[in-house]
PDB file of C-alpha atoms in Angstrom:
ATOM      1  CA  MET Q  25       0.000   0.000   0.000  1.00  0.00           C
ATOM      2  CA  THR Q  26       2.828   2.402   0.896  1.00  0.00           C
ATOM      3  CA  LYS Q  27       4.483   1.718  -2.473  1.00  0.00           C
ATOM      4  CA  LEU Q  28       1.353   2.973  -4.280  1.00  0.00           C
ATOM      5  CA  LEU Q  29       0.666   5.955  -2.005  1.00  0.00           C
ATOM      6  CA  PHE Q  30       4.122   7.530  -2.230  1.00  0.00           C
ATOM      7  CA  PRO Q  31       4.217   7.890  -6.071  1.00  0.00           C
ATOM      8  CA  ALA Q  32       0.688   9.315  -6.055  1.00  0.00           C
ATOM      9  CA  LEU Q  33       1.596  11.934  -3.420  1.00  0.00           C
ATOM     10  CA  LEU Q  34       4.813  12.793  -5.268  1.00  0.00           C
ATOM     11  CA  ALA Q  35       2.964  13.279  -8.563  1.00  0.00           C
ATOM     12  CA  PHE Q  36       0.304  15.456  -6.876  1.00  0.00           C
ATOM     13  CA  THR Q  37       2.967  17.621  -5.210  1.00  0.00           C
ATOM     14  CA  LEU Q  38       4.871  18.138  -8.455  1.00  0.00           C
ATOM     15  CA  LEU Q  39       1.714  19.081 -10.360  1.00  0.00           C
ATOM     16  CA  ALA Q  40       0.612  21.512  -7.650  1.00  0.00           C
ATOM     17  CA  CYS Q  41       3.953  23.339  -7.640  1.00  0.00           C
ATOM     18  CA  ASN Q  42       4.311  23.449 -11.429  1.00  0.00           C
ATOM     19  CA  GLY Q  43       1.547  25.934 -12.250  1.00  0.00           C
ATOM     20  CA  SER Q  44       2.421  29.583 -12.750  1.00  0.00           C
ATOM     21  CA  ALA Q  45      -0.117  32.387 -12.647  1.00  0.00           C
ATOM     22  CA  PRO Q  46       0.280  35.870 -14.101  1.00  0.00           C
ATOM     23  CA  LYS Q  47       1.335  38.586 -11.623  1.00  0.00           C
ATOM     24  CA  SER Q  48      -2.024  40.303 -11.470  1.00  0.00           C
ATOM     25  CA  GLY Q  49      -4.199  37.291 -12.239  1.00  0.00           C
ATOM     26  CA  ALA Q  50      -6.174  39.398 -14.731  1.00  0.00           C
ATOM     27  CA  THR Q  51      -6.637  38.960 -18.465  1.00  0.00           C
ATOM     28  CA  PRO Q  52      -3.772  40.775 -20.247  1.00  0.00           C
ATOM     29  CA  ALA Q  53      -4.599  43.816 -22.372  1.00  0.00           C
ATOM     30  CA  PRO Q  54      -4.625  43.500 -26.167  1.00  0.00           C
ATOM     31  CA  ASP Q  55      -1.313  44.573 -27.711  1.00  0.00           C
ATOM     32  CA  ALA Q  56      -2.846  47.639 -29.398  1.00  0.00           C
ATOM     33  CA  LEU Q  57      -4.194  48.944 -26.086  1.00  0.00           C
ATOM     34  CA  LYS Q  58      -0.887  48.372 -24.325  1.00  0.00           C
ATOM     35  CA  GLN Q  59       1.054  50.066 -27.138  1.00  0.00           C
ATOM     36  CA  ALA Q  60      -1.217  53.115 -26.881  1.00  0.00           C
ATOM     37  CA  ALA Q  61      -0.544  53.419 -23.150  1.00  0.00           C
ATOM     38  CA  ALA Q  62       3.225  52.988 -23.571  1.00  0.00           C
ATOM     39  CA  ALA Q  63       4.216  56.647 -23.630  1.00  0.00           C
ATOM     40  CA  ASN Q  64       5.673  59.441 -21.542  1.00  0.00           C
ATOM     41  CA  TRP Q  65       3.207  60.885 -19.028  1.00  0.00           C
ATOM     42  CA  LYS Q  66       3.951  64.173 -17.321  1.00  0.00           C
ATOM     43  CA  GLY Q  67       2.001  66.429 -15.002  1.00  0.00           C
ATOM     44  CA  GLU Q  68       1.845  68.146 -11.661  1.00  0.00           C
ATOM     45  CA  ILE Q  69      -0.072  66.652  -8.778  1.00  0.00           C
ATOM     46  CA  PRO Q  70      -1.181  68.384  -5.572  1.00  0.00           C
ATOM     47  CA  CYS Q  71       0.950  68.207  -2.449  1.00  0.00           C
ATOM     48  CA  ALA Q  72      -0.213  68.727   1.146  1.00  0.00           C
ATOM     49  CA  ASP Q  73       2.956  70.462   2.353  1.00  0.00           C
ATOM     50  CA  CYS Q  74       4.601  71.804  -0.817  1.00  0.00           C
ATOM     51  CA  GLU Q  75       3.743  73.737  -3.990  1.00  0.00           C
ATOM     52  CA  GLY Q  76       3.075  70.558  -5.944  1.00  0.00           C
ATOM     53  CA  ILE Q  77       4.782  67.450  -7.229  1.00  0.00           C
ATOM     54  CA  ALA Q  78       6.254  67.446 -10.730  1.00  0.00           C
ATOM     55  CA  TYR Q  79       5.639  63.908 -11.947  1.00  0.00           C
ATOM     56  CA  LEU Q  80       7.051  61.991 -14.902  1.00  0.00           C
ATOM     57  CA  LEU Q  81       6.173  58.414 -15.793  1.00  0.00           C
ATOM     58  CA  GLN Q  82       7.646  56.637 -18.788  1.00  0.00           C
ATOM     59  CA  LEU Q  83       5.884  53.403 -19.722  1.00  0.00           C
ATOM     60  CA  GLN Q  84       8.245  51.621 -22.088  1.00  0.00           C
ATOM     61  CA  PRO Q  85       7.084  49.122 -24.775  1.00  0.00           C
ATOM     62  CA  ASN Q  86       9.495  46.543 -23.285  1.00  0.00           C
ATOM     63  CA  ASP Q  87       7.346  46.371 -20.094  1.00  0.00           C
ATOM     64  CA  THR Q  88       9.679  48.529 -17.985  1.00  0.00           C
ATOM     65  CA  PHE Q  89       8.917  51.902 -16.427  1.00  0.00           C
ATOM     66  CA  TYR Q  90      10.789  54.917 -15.112  1.00  0.00           C
ATOM     67  CA  GLU Q  91       9.114  57.282 -12.624  1.00  0.00           C
ATOM     68  CA  ARG Q  92      10.425  60.599 -11.268  1.00  0.00           C
ATOM     69  CA  SER Q  93       8.813  62.870  -8.668  1.00  0.00           C
ATOM     70  CA  ILE Q  94      10.128  66.283  -7.612  1.00  0.00           C
ATOM     71  CA  TYR Q  95       8.599  68.102  -4.648  1.00  0.00           C
ATOM     72  CA  LEU Q  96       8.297  71.723  -5.773  1.00  0.00           C
ATOM     73  CA  GLY Q  97       9.340  74.427  -3.303  1.00  0.00           C
ATOM     74  CA  LYS Q  98      11.222  71.962  -1.104  1.00  0.00           C
ATOM     75  CA  PRO Q  99      14.929  71.234  -1.058  1.00  0.00           C
ATOM     76  CA  GLY Q 100      16.079  67.792  -2.046  1.00  0.00           C
ATOM     77  CA  ASP Q 101      16.651  65.517  -4.950  1.00  0.00           C
ATOM     78  CA  ALA Q 102      14.113  63.887  -7.198  1.00  0.00           C
ATOM     79  CA  PHE Q 103      12.614  60.569  -6.184  1.00  0.00           C
ATOM     80  CA  VAL Q 104      13.242  57.990  -8.896  1.00  0.00           C
ATOM     81  CA  ASP Q 105      11.649  54.575  -9.223  1.00  0.00           C
ATOM     82  CA  LYS Q 106      12.058  51.825 -11.816  1.00  0.00           C
ATOM     83  CA  GLY Q 107      10.570  48.432 -12.469  1.00  0.00           C
ATOM     84  CA  THR Q 108       8.165  46.587 -14.716  1.00  0.00           C
ATOM     85  CA  TRP Q 109       4.589  47.257 -15.717  1.00  0.00           C
ATOM     86  CA  GLU Q 110       1.672  45.266 -17.021  1.00  0.00           C
ATOM     87  CA  MET Q 111      -1.784  46.123 -18.241  1.00  0.00           C
ATOM     88  CA  SER Q 112      -5.004  44.152 -17.947  1.00  0.00           C
ATOM     89  CA  ALA Q 113      -7.855  44.090 -20.449  1.00  0.00           C
ATOM     90  CA  ASP Q 114      -9.866  46.482 -18.251  1.00  0.00           C
ATOM     91  CA  SER Q 115      -7.090  49.118 -18.701  1.00  0.00           C
ATOM     92  CA  LEU Q 116      -5.644  48.696 -15.209  1.00  0.00           C
ATOM     93  CA  VAL Q 117      -1.926  49.475 -15.300  1.00  0.00           C
ATOM     94  CA  THR Q 118       0.118  47.865 -12.535  1.00  0.00           C
ATOM     95  CA  LEU Q 119       3.625  49.091 -11.721  1.00  0.00           C
ATOM     96  CA  HIS Q 120       5.952  46.668  -9.926  1.00  0.00           C
ATOM     97  CA  ASN Q 121       9.038  48.512  -8.666  1.00  0.00           C
ATOM     98  CA  ILE Q 122      12.367  46.866  -7.960  1.00  0.00           C
ATOM     99  CA  SER Q 123      11.778  46.890  -4.183  1.00  0.00           C
ATOM    100  CA  GLY Q 124       8.555  44.891  -4.542  1.00  0.00           C
ATOM    101  CA  GLN Q 125       5.994  47.683  -4.130  1.00  0.00           C
ATOM    102  CA  THR Q 126       2.954  47.904  -6.403  1.00  0.00           C
ATOM    103  CA  LYS Q 127       1.116  50.963  -7.739  1.00  0.00           C
ATOM    104  CA  PHE Q 128      -2.082  51.049  -9.764  1.00  0.00           C
ATOM    105  CA  LEU Q 129      -3.156  53.385 -12.565  1.00  0.00           C
ATOM    106  CA  ALA Q 130      -6.105  53.431 -14.945  1.00  0.00           C
ATOM    107  CA  TYR Q 131      -5.498  54.163 -18.621  1.00  0.00           C
ATOM    108  CA  ARG Q 132      -8.313  56.281 -20.075  1.00  0.00           C
ATOM    109  CA  GLY Q 133      -7.031  57.168 -23.553  1.00  0.00           C
ATOM    110  CA  GLU Q 134      -5.662  60.683 -23.133  1.00  0.00           C
ATOM    111  CA  LYS Q 135      -5.579  60.431 -19.337  1.00  0.00           C
ATOM    112  CA  LEU Q 136      -3.762  58.246 -16.878  1.00  0.00           C
ATOM    113  CA  GLU Q 137      -5.460  58.122 -13.479  1.00  0.00           C
ATOM    114  CA  ILE Q 138      -3.382  57.322 -10.418  1.00  0.00           C
ATOM    115  CA  LEU Q 139      -5.279  54.928  -8.171  1.00  0.00           C
ATOM    116  CA  ASP Q 140      -4.819  54.258  -4.480  1.00  0.00           C
ATOM    117  CA  GLN Q 141      -4.173  50.759  -3.128  1.00  0.00           C
ATOM    118  CA  GLY Q 142      -7.937  50.171  -3.063  1.00  0.00           C
ATOM    119  CA  ARG Q 143      -7.906  50.942  -6.810  1.00  0.00           C
ATOM    120  CA  GLN Q 144      -9.947  54.124  -6.385  1.00  0.00           C
ATOM    121  CA  ILE Q 145      -9.113  57.296  -8.369  1.00  0.00           C
ATOM    122  CA  HIS Q 146      -6.508  59.380  -6.575  1.00  0.00           C
ATOM    123  CA  GLN Q 147      -5.154  61.810  -9.194  1.00  0.00           C
ATOM    124  CA  LEU Q 148      -5.343  62.512 -12.925  1.00  0.00           C
ATOM    125  CA  HIS Q 149      -2.412  63.004 -15.296  1.00  0.00           C
ATOM    126  CA  PRO Q 150      -2.597  64.428 -18.786  1.00  0.00           C
ATOM    127  CA  ARG Q 151      -0.642  62.746 -21.532  1.00  0.00           C
ATOM    128  CA  ILE Q 152       2.241  64.816 -22.835  1.00  0.00           C
ATOM    129  CA  LYS Q 153       4.521  63.573 -25.582  1.00  0.00           C
ATOM    130  CA  ILE Q 154       8.136  64.383 -24.784  1.00  0.00           C
TER     131      ILE Q 154
END
């Protein structure tokens, strides 16, 4: 009995560990939609204790991103972030930075909406070709 049970458990364990799911678990966006979103996005967002935040986001066609934020009216360097991005069929853009943090945005044609962690609209960014 033990001789039959062990191979069955081994096969089950190997099959269970073999599957790989996409990062977001959502249906990927069509290529045309993703290509349209892959652009340079630039704008200024409000800031509670400064004049504003100059924001630049570059969504590259090779699934990488570059993000830069500068707090206006405050001393200090720019905050830079890099990583990978993906887009689901419902136009949700997910940024995965190199330290493992995730940000969400919603692509709306000529606008890119920054979402909070609950995926609710936080800020809007106009599209500007650089």
